[in-house]
Short mmCIF file of C-alpha atoms and ligand atoms in Angstrom, two decimals:
data_model
loop_
_atom_site.label_atom_id
_atom_site.label_comp_id
_atom_site.label_asym_id
_atom_site.label_seq_id
_atom_site.Cartn_x
_atom_site.Cartn_y
_atom_site.Cartn_z
CA MET A 2 32.64 6.16 0.74
CA PRO A 3 34.76 5.29 3.93
CA SER A 4 32.71 4.41 6.76
CA ILE A 5 32.71 5.53 10.09
CA VAL A 6 31.60 3.21 12.87
CA ILE A 7 30.59 4.15 16.72
CA VAL A 8 31.04 1.96 18.89
CA GLY A 9 29.65 2.27 22.53
CA ARG A 10 27.31 0.78 25.51
CA PRO A 11 24.43 2.05 26.05
CA ASN A 12 22.94 5.77 26.91
CA VAL A 13 26.31 6.77 26.14
CA GLY A 14 25.38 9.07 24.09
CA LYS A 15 25.87 7.61 20.38
CA SER A 16 22.25 8.32 18.51
CA THR A 17 23.30 11.94 19.90
CA LEU A 18 26.07 11.60 18.25
CA PHE A 19 24.52 10.26 15.64
CA ASN A 20 22.52 12.96 14.57
CA ARG A 21 24.78 16.07 15.12
CA LEU A 22 27.43 14.54 12.29
CA THR A 23 24.68 13.51 10.11
CA ARG A 24 21.91 16.59 10.99
CA THR A 25 19.02 14.62 11.23
CA ARG A 26 17.07 13.33 13.03
CA ARG A 27 15.66 9.64 13.34
CA SER A 28 12.61 8.43 12.00
CA ILE A 29 12.05 5.76 14.00
CA VAL A 30 13.51 6.66 17.64
CA GLY A 31 11.96 5.20 21.37
CA ASP A 32 13.02 5.43 25.17
CA GLU A 33 11.75 1.06 24.94
CA PRO A 34 14.69 -0.14 24.52
CA GLY A 35 15.90 -2.48 21.51
CA ILE A 36 14.30 0.40 19.15
CA THR A 37 17.43 2.13 18.92
CA ARG A 38 19.15 -0.92 18.48
CA ASP A 39 20.03 -2.07 15.14
CA ARG A 40 22.54 -0.31 13.02
CA ILE A 41 22.31 2.97 11.71
CA HIS A 42 23.45 4.57 8.94
CA GLY A 43 23.89 7.94 7.47
CA SER A 44 26.16 10.45 5.83
CA PHE A 45 28.44 13.64 6.48
CA GLU A 46 30.46 15.67 4.85
CA PHE A 47 33.64 17.79 6.13
CA ARG A 48 36.27 20.10 4.06
CA GLY A 49 34.14 18.44 0.38
CA ARG A 50 34.95 15.41 2.01
CA ARG A 51 31.14 12.65 2.33
CA PHE A 52 31.66 9.65 5.13
CA ALA A 53 29.11 7.48 6.15
CA LEU A 54 28.71 6.71 9.79
CA THR A 55 26.51 3.46 11.06
CA ASP A 56 25.94 3.37 14.47
CA THR A 57 25.44 0.37 15.30
CA GLY A 58 23.52 0.12 18.83
CA GLY A 59 24.63 -1.23 22.00
CA MET A 60 26.79 -2.96 21.36
CA VAL A 61 28.44 -4.83 24.52
CA PRO A 62 30.81 -7.10 24.13
CA GLY A 63 29.45 -10.62 25.93
CA ASP A 64 26.72 -9.30 25.37
CA GLU A 65 25.04 -11.23 23.32
CA ALA A 66 22.12 -13.09 25.08
CA GLU A 67 21.08 -9.11 25.50
CA ILE A 68 21.18 -8.07 21.81
CA PRO A 69 20.27 -10.50 18.98
CA ALA A 70 22.96 -12.95 17.68
CA ALA A 71 22.74 -11.55 14.38
CA ILE A 72 22.60 -7.98 14.48
CA PHE A 73 26.10 -8.34 17.40
CA ARG A 74 27.55 -10.38 13.93
CA GLN A 75 26.17 -8.13 11.80
CA ALA A 76 28.14 -5.25 14.01
CA GLN A 77 31.07 -6.46 13.70
CA THR A 78 31.33 -6.49 10.30
CA ALA A 79 30.55 -3.38 9.78
CA LEU A 80 33.73 -2.67 11.85
CA ALA A 81 35.31 -5.24 10.04
CA ASN A 82 35.02 -2.72 7.23
CA ALA A 83 35.56 0.57 9.15
CA ALA A 84 37.59 3.14 8.06
CA ALA A 85 37.74 4.33 11.39
CA VAL A 86 35.75 3.57 14.65
CA LEU A 87 34.28 5.71 16.93
CA LEU A 88 34.35 4.90 20.70
CA ALA A 89 31.99 7.09 22.93
CA VAL A 90 32.12 6.86 26.15
CA ASP A 91 29.80 9.08 28.76
CA GLY A 92 32.02 12.01 30.50
CA ARG A 93 30.40 11.64 33.64
CA SER A 94 30.54 8.41 34.91
CA GLN A 95 34.40 6.27 34.93
CA PRO A 96 35.22 4.12 32.54
CA ALA A 97 32.94 0.45 33.49
CA ALA A 98 34.15 -2.91 31.97
CA PRO A 99 32.20 -3.08 28.94
CA ASP A 100 34.50 0.29 27.88
CA ILE A 101 37.51 -1.31 28.84
CA GLU A 102 36.25 -3.98 27.29
CA LEU A 103 35.62 -2.17 24.15
CA ALA A 104 38.54 -0.35 24.58
CA ARG A 105 41.16 -3.37 24.25
CA MET A 106 38.82 -5.24 21.88
CA LEU A 107 39.67 -1.86 19.13
CA GLN A 108 43.47 -1.32 19.76
CA ARG A 109 43.99 -5.19 19.34
CA SER A 110 41.50 -5.02 15.64
CA GLY A 111 43.85 -2.84 14.27
CA LYS A 112 41.69 0.40 13.83
CA PRO A 113 41.94 3.51 13.72
CA THR A 114 39.52 4.20 16.96
CA LEU A 115 39.04 7.52 17.70
CA LEU A 116 37.91 7.91 21.83
CA VAL A 117 34.33 10.78 22.22
CA VAL A 118 34.69 11.17 25.15
CA ASN A 119 30.81 12.96 25.50
CA LYS A 120 28.75 14.65 27.74
CA ILE A 121 31.50 16.96 28.70
CA GLU A 122 29.94 20.73 29.24
CA SER A 123 32.34 22.68 31.05
CA PRO A 124 35.62 22.84 31.74
CA ARG A 125 35.88 21.08 34.88
CA GLN A 126 34.37 18.29 34.10
CA GLU A 127 37.56 18.35 30.63
CA ALA A 128 39.62 18.55 33.95
CA GLU A 129 38.58 15.53 35.38
CA LEU A 130 38.92 13.20 32.52
CA GLY A 131 41.85 11.59 33.26
CA SER A 132 40.72 7.79 34.12
CA PHE A 133 39.95 8.20 29.99
CA HIS A 134 43.67 8.42 29.29
CA GLU A 135 44.00 4.70 30.86
CA LEU A 136 42.18 3.14 28.43
CA GLY A 137 45.15 3.23 25.77
CA LEU A 138 43.02 5.49 23.11
CA ASN A 139 45.14 8.60 22.79
CA PRO A 140 43.99 11.98 22.02
CA LEU A 141 41.14 11.90 23.69
CA TYR A 142 38.13 14.15 22.24
CA PRO A 143 35.88 15.49 24.68
CA VAL A 144 32.38 16.60 23.25
CA SER A 145 28.73 17.58 23.66
CA ALA A 146 26.93 15.70 21.61
CA GLU A 147 23.88 17.36 22.54
CA HIS A 148 25.03 20.65 22.71
CA GLY A 149 27.34 19.82 19.46
CA THR A 150 30.65 21.21 21.81
CA GLY A 151 33.96 19.62 19.69
CA MET A 152 33.11 18.84 17.48
CA GLU A 153 35.05 20.57 14.75
CA GLU A 154 37.94 19.38 16.56
CA LEU A 155 36.46 15.42 16.73
CA LEU A 156 35.65 15.61 12.57
CA GLN A 157 38.96 16.98 12.65
CA ALA A 158 41.25 13.94 13.45
CA ILE A 159 38.59 11.64 11.74
CA ALA A 160 39.65 13.42 8.49
CA ASP A 161 43.44 12.96 9.08
CA ARG A 162 42.67 9.81 10.46
CA VAL A 163 41.41 8.16 6.99
CA PRO A 164 43.37 8.53 4.79
CA GLN A 165 42.23 10.43 1.31
CA GLU A 166 43.64 7.97 -1.14
CA LYS A 167 41.52 5.00 -0.53
CA GLU A 168 38.77 6.41 -2.09
CA ALA A 169 39.98 6.90 -5.25
CA ALA A 170 40.80 3.61 -5.37
CA GLU A 171 37.79 1.94 -4.25
CA PRO A 172 36.63 -0.80 -7.09
CA THR A 173 33.51 0.94 -9.23
CA PRO A 174 30.00 -0.47 -8.27
CA GLU A 175 30.11 -1.31 -12.29
CA ALA A 176 33.58 -3.77 -11.57
CA THR A 177 31.44 -6.23 -9.96
CA PRO A 178 31.04 -9.45 -11.72
CA SER A 179 26.96 -9.36 -11.40
CA GLU A 180 25.11 -8.71 -14.73
CA ALA A 181 21.81 -9.67 -13.47
CA PRO A 182 19.24 -7.46 -12.30
CA GLU A 183 18.76 -6.48 -8.48
CA THR A 184 15.51 -7.79 -7.30
CA ARG A 185 14.66 -5.66 -4.07
CA ILE A 186 11.95 -7.89 -1.43
CA ALA A 187 10.06 -6.10 0.66
CA ILE A 188 9.23 -9.10 4.04
CA VAL A 189 5.86 -8.23 5.46
CA GLY A 190 3.97 -8.97 8.04
CA ARG A 191 2.64 -8.67 10.95
CA PRO A 192 4.63 -8.89 14.48
CA ASN A 193 5.79 -12.35 15.52
CA VAL A 194 4.44 -13.86 12.41
CA GLY A 195 8.83 -14.79 11.74
CA LYS A 196 9.65 -11.86 10.16
CA SER A 197 13.28 -11.45 11.28
CA THR A 198 13.40 -15.35 11.70
CA LEU A 199 13.16 -15.65 7.85
CA LEU A 200 15.49 -12.68 7.39
CA ASN A 201 17.95 -14.82 9.37
CA GLN A 202 17.28 -17.56 6.91
CA LEU A 203 16.90 -15.94 3.50
CA THR A 204 20.36 -13.55 4.16
CA GLY A 205 22.37 -16.57 5.55
CA GLU A 206 23.14 -14.19 8.43
CA GLU A 207 25.95 -12.82 7.38
CA ARG A 208 27.96 -15.70 5.79
CA SER A 209 26.08 -14.55 2.58
CA ILE A 210 25.31 -11.20 2.81
CA VAL A 211 27.48 -9.63 0.33
CA SER A 212 27.42 -6.05 1.05
CA GLU A 213 25.34 -3.97 3.22
CA VAL A 214 24.29 -0.35 1.97
CA ALA A 215 23.00 2.45 3.37
CA GLY A 216 20.40 4.14 1.98
CA THR A 217 20.51 7.54 0.79
CA THR A 218 17.37 9.42 2.07
CA ARG A 219 16.10 6.66 4.45
CA ASP A 220 17.38 5.75 7.84
CA ALA A 221 17.72 2.20 6.90
CA VAL A 222 19.73 -1.10 6.03
CA ASP A 223 19.38 -3.97 3.05
CA ALA A 224 21.51 -6.80 2.90
CA ILE A 225 21.87 -8.07 -1.21
CA VAL A 226 22.06 -10.85 -0.74
CA ALA A 227 23.91 -12.80 -4.82
CA ARG A 228 22.38 -16.52 -5.95
CA GLY A 229 23.32 -17.92 -8.65
CA LYS A 230 22.40 -15.18 -11.41
CA GLY A 231 20.18 -13.25 -9.27
CA ARG A 232 20.73 -10.30 -7.25
CA TYR A 233 18.41 -9.19 -3.54
CA ARG A 234 17.99 -7.05 -1.83
CA PHE A 235 16.38 -7.16 1.07
CA VAL A 236 14.94 -3.64 1.96
CA ASP A 237 15.91 -2.16 5.61
CA THR A 238 16.53 -5.33 7.39
CA ALA A 239 17.10 -3.43 10.83
CA GLY A 240 13.21 -2.22 9.95
CA ILE A 241 12.87 -5.81 9.67
CA ARG A 242 15.11 -6.11 13.74
CA ARG A 243 12.89 -3.57 14.93
CA LYS A 244 10.97 -4.89 17.38
CA GLY A 245 7.95 -2.81 19.59
CA ALA A 246 7.86 -3.31 23.31
CA THR A 247 3.68 -2.98 23.40
CA LYS A 248 2.15 -5.46 21.44
CA LEU A 249 -0.53 -2.65 20.24
CA MET A 250 2.68 -0.48 19.17
CA ALA A 251 4.63 -3.19 18.02
CA GLU A 252 1.02 -3.76 16.00
CA LYS A 253 0.20 -0.63 14.37
CA MET A 254 4.33 -0.21 13.50
CA SER A 255 4.27 -3.29 11.67
CA VAL A 256 1.14 -1.58 9.11
CA VAL A 257 3.42 1.62 9.01
CA MET A 258 7.05 -0.20 7.78
CA ALA A 259 5.29 -2.64 6.01
CA ARG A 260 3.90 1.19 3.64
CA LYS A 261 7.59 2.26 4.05
CA HIS A 262 9.19 -0.83 2.74
CA LEU A 263 6.86 -1.81 0.00
CA GLU A 264 7.65 1.44 -1.54
CA GLU A 265 10.93 0.03 -1.95
CA ALA A 266 10.12 -3.29 -3.09
CA ASP A 267 9.59 -5.60 -6.43
CA ILE A 268 8.33 -8.59 -4.55
CA ALA A 269 6.60 -8.50 -0.96
CA LEU A 270 6.89 -11.34 0.83
CA ILE A 271 3.77 -11.47 3.13
CA VAL A 272 4.67 -12.99 6.25
CA LEU A 273 1.61 -15.62 7.86
CA ASP A 274 1.11 -16.84 11.10
CA GLY A 275 0.53 -21.09 10.30
CA SER A 276 0.30 -21.82 13.41
CA GLU A 277 -2.10 -19.03 14.03
CA ALA A 278 -6.08 -21.07 14.36
CA ALA A 279 -8.25 -17.36 14.07
CA GLU A 280 -9.56 -16.39 10.89
CA GLY A 281 -8.50 -19.23 8.67
CA GLY A 282 -4.67 -17.76 9.96
CA VAL A 283 -5.38 -14.62 8.36
CA LEU A 284 -6.25 -12.03 10.90
CA ALA A 285 -6.95 -8.38 10.03
CA SER A 286 -3.88 -6.64 9.51
CA ASP A 287 -3.09 -9.44 7.69
CA ALA A 288 -5.08 -8.00 5.53
CA THR A 289 -4.83 -4.88 5.74
CA ILE A 290 -0.52 -4.84 4.57
CA ALA A 291 -1.12 -7.44 1.98
CA GLY A 292 -3.57 -4.38 0.22
CA TYR A 293 -1.28 -2.43 0.50
CA ALA A 294 1.50 -4.78 -1.57
CA VAL A 295 -1.13 -4.92 -4.25
CA GLU A 296 -2.23 -1.65 -3.76
CA ALA A 297 1.09 -0.64 -4.76
CA ASN A 298 1.93 -2.75 -7.77
CA ARG A 299 4.87 -5.79 -6.05
CA SER A 300 4.55 -9.36 -6.77
CA CYS A 301 3.65 -10.70 -4.22
CA ILE A 302 5.16 -13.39 -2.65
CA ILE A 303 2.11 -15.55 0.33
CA VAL A 304 4.65 -17.04 3.18
CA VAL A 305 3.10 -19.18 6.10
CA ASN A 306 6.22 -20.40 7.99
CA LYS A 307 5.44 -22.02 11.78
CA TRP A 308 4.52 -24.48 8.95
CA ASP A 309 6.57 -27.48 12.02
CA CYS A 310 3.29 -26.62 13.82
CA ALA A 311 0.35 -28.34 11.25
CA PRO A 312 1.45 -31.86 12.50
CA ALA A 313 0.38 -31.29 15.39
CA LEU A 314 -2.84 -28.92 15.03
CA GLY A 315 -4.48 -31.47 12.33
CA ARG A 316 -3.71 -28.78 9.72
CA SER A 317 -3.01 -29.52 6.05
CA LYS A 318 -1.94 -27.51 2.72
CA PRO A 319 -5.28 -26.96 0.78
CA GLU A 320 -7.22 -26.49 4.08
CA PHE A 321 -4.92 -23.61 4.82
CA GLU A 322 -4.77 -22.94 1.89
CA GLN A 323 -8.17 -22.74 0.73
CA ARG A 324 -9.17 -20.46 4.75
CA ALA A 325 -6.41 -18.18 3.13
CA ARG A 326 -7.37 -17.18 -0.25
CA GLU A 327 -11.25 -17.32 1.31
CA ARG A 328 -9.99 -13.47 2.88
CA LEU A 329 -7.58 -13.05 0.48
CA LYS A 330 -8.99 -13.00 -2.76
CA PHE A 331 -7.21 -9.87 -4.51
CA LEU A 332 -3.85 -11.95 -4.11
CA ALA A 333 -4.96 -15.24 -6.02
CA PHE A 334 -2.60 -13.65 -7.57
CA ALA A 335 0.12 -14.08 -5.59
CA PRO A 336 1.86 -18.57 -5.05
CA MET A 337 1.02 -19.38 -1.99
CA VAL A 338 4.75 -20.88 0.16
CA PHE A 339 4.18 -23.26 3.29
CA LEU A 340 8.19 -23.15 5.01
CA SER A 341 8.94 -23.37 8.82
CA ALA A 342 12.54 -20.13 8.85
CA ARG A 343 12.98 -21.93 12.57
CA GLU A 344 14.00 -24.35 11.36
CA GLY A 345 15.21 -22.79 7.87
CA ALA A 346 12.81 -26.03 6.26
CA GLY A 347 11.51 -24.85 2.34
CA ILE A 348 13.97 -22.13 2.20
CA GLU A 349 15.14 -23.61 -0.52
CA ASN A 350 12.08 -23.57 -1.86
CA LEU A 351 11.46 -19.51 -1.71
CA TYR A 352 14.34 -18.95 -3.46
CA GLY A 353 13.01 -21.07 -6.21
CA VAL A 354 9.59 -19.13 -5.85
CA ILE A 355 11.78 -15.55 -5.38
CA ALA A 356 13.78 -15.90 -8.72
CA ARG A 357 10.52 -17.27 -11.40
CA VAL A 358 8.52 -14.17 -9.15
CA ALA A 359 10.88 -11.99 -10.46
CA ARG A 360 12.33 -13.41 -13.50
CA GLU A 361 7.49 -12.99 -14.82
CA ARG A 362 7.98 -8.90 -13.38
CA ARG A 363 10.16 -9.05 -16.18
CA LYS A 364 8.77 -10.86 -19.14
CA ARG A 365 7.81 -9.09 -21.92
CA VAL A 366 5.45 -10.50 -24.43
CA THR A 367 5.32 -9.37 -28.25
CA THR A 368 2.83 -7.41 -29.67
CA ALA A 369 2.58 -10.49 -32.80
CA ALA A 370 2.13 -13.11 -29.45
CA MET A 371 -0.47 -10.72 -27.84
CA ASN A 372 -2.09 -10.75 -31.16
CA ARG A 373 -2.30 -14.00 -31.71
CA PHE A 374 -2.94 -15.24 -28.34
CA LEU A 375 -5.61 -12.39 -28.64
CA ALA A 376 -6.74 -13.36 -31.72
CA ASN A 377 -7.80 -16.92 -30.06
CA VAL A 378 -9.94 -15.54 -27.12
CA ASP A 379 -13.33 -16.53 -26.39
CA PHE A 380 -14.33 -13.44 -25.13
CA SER A 381 -18.64 -14.86 -25.44
CA ARG A 382 -17.05 -16.64 -22.12
CA ALA A 383 -17.10 -13.43 -20.38
CA SER A 384 -19.81 -12.94 -17.82
CA VAL A 385 -20.41 -9.25 -18.86
CA PRO A 386 -23.20 -6.48 -18.58
CA ALA A 387 -25.54 -5.98 -21.71
CA GLY A 388 -24.15 -2.58 -23.29
CA HIS A 389 -20.59 -3.48 -21.84
CA ARG A 390 -18.97 -4.85 -24.07
CA VAL A 391 -16.26 -3.47 -26.44
CA ARG A 392 -13.99 -4.17 -29.33
CA ILE A 393 -10.67 -5.35 -29.07
CA TYR A 394 -8.47 -4.54 -31.94
CA TYR A 395 -5.38 -4.88 -29.89
CA LEU A 396 -3.53 -5.00 -27.23
CA SER A 397 -0.42 -4.54 -26.78
CA GLN A 398 2.45 -5.16 -23.89
CA VAL A 399 3.25 -0.84 -22.64
CA ALA A 400 5.82 -1.82 -19.11
CA VAL A 401 7.68 -4.06 -18.16
CA ALA A 402 7.64 -5.06 -13.77
CA PRO A 403 4.81 -4.86 -13.25
CA PRO A 404 4.28 -5.99 -16.58
CA GLN A 405 1.18 -3.13 -18.58
CA PHE A 406 -1.26 -3.30 -21.53
CA VAL A 407 -2.78 -1.48 -23.15
CA LEU A 408 -6.17 -2.36 -25.57
CA PHE A 409 -6.75 -0.78 -28.31
CA VAL A 410 -10.82 -0.25 -27.94
CA ASP A 411 -14.24 1.04 -30.08
CA ARG A 412 -15.69 2.84 -27.34
CA GLY A 413 -13.88 5.65 -25.60
CA ARG A 414 -15.29 3.77 -21.08
CA PRO A 415 -13.87 2.37 -19.15
CA LEU A 416 -14.10 -1.25 -18.88
CA HIS A 417 -16.33 -3.32 -17.12
CA PHE A 418 -14.13 -5.15 -14.05
CA SER A 419 -15.58 -8.26 -14.76
CA TYR A 420 -14.42 -7.62 -18.74
CA LYS A 421 -10.98 -6.56 -16.69
CA ARG A 422 -10.67 -9.73 -14.80
CA PHE A 423 -11.85 -11.85 -17.50
CA LEU A 424 -9.46 -11.04 -19.85
CA GLU A 425 -6.56 -10.97 -16.81
CA ASN A 426 -7.21 -14.56 -16.50
CA GLN A 427 -6.58 -15.22 -20.82
CA ILE A 428 -3.55 -13.44 -20.12
CA ARG A 429 -2.34 -15.51 -17.77
CA LYS A 430 -3.44 -19.02 -18.82
CA ALA A 431 -1.38 -18.65 -21.72
CA PHE A 432 1.84 -16.82 -21.22
CA GLY A 433 2.39 -17.41 -16.32
CA PHE A 434 2.95 -13.60 -14.84
CA GLU A 435 2.99 -15.14 -11.99
CA GLY A 436 3.09 -13.43 -9.08
CA THR A 437 2.69 -10.46 -10.45
CA PRO A 438 -0.53 -7.78 -10.80
CA ILE A 439 -1.80 -6.95 -14.56
CA LEU A 440 -1.92 -3.70 -14.79
CA LEU A 441 -4.66 -3.39 -18.07
CA LYS A 442 -5.67 0.20 -19.85
CA THR A 443 -8.07 1.24 -22.40
CA ARG A 444 -7.27 3.18 -25.88
CA VAL A 445 -9.85 3.95 -28.02
CA SER A 446 -8.65 3.55 -31.74
CA GLY A 447 -10.14 4.85 -35.07
CA LYS A 448 -8.72 1.65 -36.95
CA ARG A 449 -10.09 -1.69 -37.26
CA ALA A 450 -8.05 -4.91 -37.34
P1 GDP B 5 23.06 5.41 23.11
O1 GDP B 5 21.93 4.46 23.72
O2 GDP B 5 23.93 5.36 23.73
O3 GDP B 5 23.06 5.76 21.61
O4 GDP B 5 22.97 6.83 23.97
P2 GDP B 5 21.19 8.45 23.21
O5 GDP B 5 21.87 9.47 22.04
O6 GDP B 5 19.86 8.01 23.34
O7 GDP B 5 21.48 9.09 24.63
C1 GDP B 5 21.31 8.44 25.85
C2 GDP B 5 20.93 10.11 26.83
O8 GDP B 5 22.60 10.34 27.17
C3 GDP B 5 20.30 10.53 26.05
O9 GDP B 5 19.24 10.90 27.42
C4 GDP B 5 20.52 11.51 26.52
O10 GDP B 5 19.90 12.78 25.86
C5 GDP B 5 21.53 11.87 26.41
N1 GDP B 5 22.47 12.73 26.42
C6 GDP B 5 23.44 12.59 24.84
N2 GDP B 5 24.60 13.34 24.32
C7 GDP B 5 24.08 13.98 25.81
C8 GDP B 5 26.35 15.16 25.95
O11 GDP B 5 25.62 15.18 25.28
N3 GDP B 5 24.96 16.22 26.71
C9 GDP B 5 24.34 15.54 28.00
N4 GDP B 5 23.98 15.92 28.67
N5 GDP B 5 23.65 14.03 27.62
C10 GDP B 5 23.72 13.59 26.38
P1 GDP B 6 9.13 -10.86 13.83
O1 GDP B 6 8.32 -10.33 14.72
O2 GDP B 6 7.65 -11.02 12.87
O3 GDP B 6 9.88 -10.76 13.32
O4 GDP B 6 8.90 -12.79 13.59
P2 GDP B 6 10.98 -13.12 14.79
O5 GDP B 6 11.09 -13.43 14.08
O6 GDP B 6 10.95 -12.15 15.80
O7 GDP B 6 9.78 -14.38 15.79
C1 GDP B 6 8.66 -14.57 16.89
C2 GDP B 6 9.08 -15.62 16.64
O8 GDP B 6 8.64 -16.79 16.75
C3 GDP B 6 9.75 -16.24 17.85
O9 GDP B 6 9.76 -16.96 18.71
C4 GDP B 6 10.65 -16.54 16.69
O10 GDP B 6 11.42 -18.21 17.60
C5 GDP B 6 8.92 -17.64 16.38
N1 GDP B 6 9.02 -18.59 14.54
C6 GDP B 6 9.02 -18.14 14.02
N2 GDP B 6 9.76 -18.20 13.30
C7 GDP B 6 9.69 -19.42 13.74
C8 GDP B 6 8.41 -21.33 12.84
O11 GDP B 6 8.52 -21.30 12.20
N3 GDP B 6 8.26 -22.41 14.06
C9 GDP B 6 7.50 -21.39 15.10
N4 GDP B 6 7.12 -22.85 15.26
N5 GDP B 6 8.84 -20.30 15.44
C10 GDP B 6 8.79 -19.88 14.75
#
């Protein structure tokens, strides 16, 4: 799909234009600066052709101080990959310095650029657009994104400027060399634990981002990183970087986003703030978010960030780990990794753990091996209340990612909790399955072993 990118200074109506062209509403639109800054992806159709559309947010040259550097660079990456650029300006005012600067930059880039003069709602206004001709990007496309006028002309111009042959010449995904399965990763946690700093470290910002893919059914941007034999997709990177303004809103949003991001993921990086003194570093919302991850059957890695602060705080890893695990008992299967995202310390190690956890999630144990294992389990060591004992005839792994086992038993009743936990621990001891939940189901079997 050819990629069309909208650029322009803040408030000229880029998101309104984006919504108009894609006929969507952004899921989270805030008046608070920053919320709509991240890149947003969508698509639209015109005369049977589909185009991808990206809104770069408020990109202003020379404004790196205000816009997070990584986002600014990503906008530039989007521009580099664009088939055509829509430079949006506000037709109700004179061209401003950033408009002129952007127009120059785009002319230098040689990209097909259409100057979209927005907020034109009367013939009189349209007659007064002379100063915009001086930007050197003629013809102009006067539109009202809000009312939908001028869209047909704009769409036709886009279609004319983007050659159709290019679509067919694009390499198909099958042609890409990497055959390793992709691991989708969600970075979740409270505000300010360091999620976006960690994301930047893991993706090396734009250096190792192989591609960014617009979700087809969601307003999301994923970053894909190829490392060794693995491909790692960090889901909804825009969502990770998105900042709420008020503390309460940001806190609520982090929980909502965690849920959404977990839906898309294989592995959850549950980020804790290692410099947090209260509650063993695990606050209520940390536990809530971690709970979602387990409920959703995601593999989990507990990432203790800001560990550079540990010496000054007199903290030790075993002490922190013990206190945190106390509050995250349901995450006993998740490895805990200590690092400093800001200093980039421990990132290689984390990638190693991610690769291992990804493998374990997809691991399959043969029924023969499973039953050899079963024969050696000493069930008398399971502390199960009287009347809850069952006989297990066979044990078979029926699914991977997450691993799921079916126990063929002699009685049609749910497995007692402690029996389940005992068996799960035995399976982990024998086969690993680090980081992933294990699902156990029972089926009554008539057959005797
Ligand atoms: P962005 O920050 O550049 O993405 O701009 P927005 O889409 O958020 O729009 C900024 C403001 O301009 C909002 O108050 C919009 O309602 C308003 N706006 C956008 N398009 C139009 C338009 O076509 N006509 C008028 N009158 N206002 C518009
Ligand atoms: P997010 O809201 O979870 O995305 O958190 P950010 O990545 O924006 O980080 C929040 C704050 O914590 C920022 O001021 C970061 O500079 C800081 N921070 C992030 N990682 C570390 C770290 O490893 N050590 C220290 N000391 N601070 C960090």
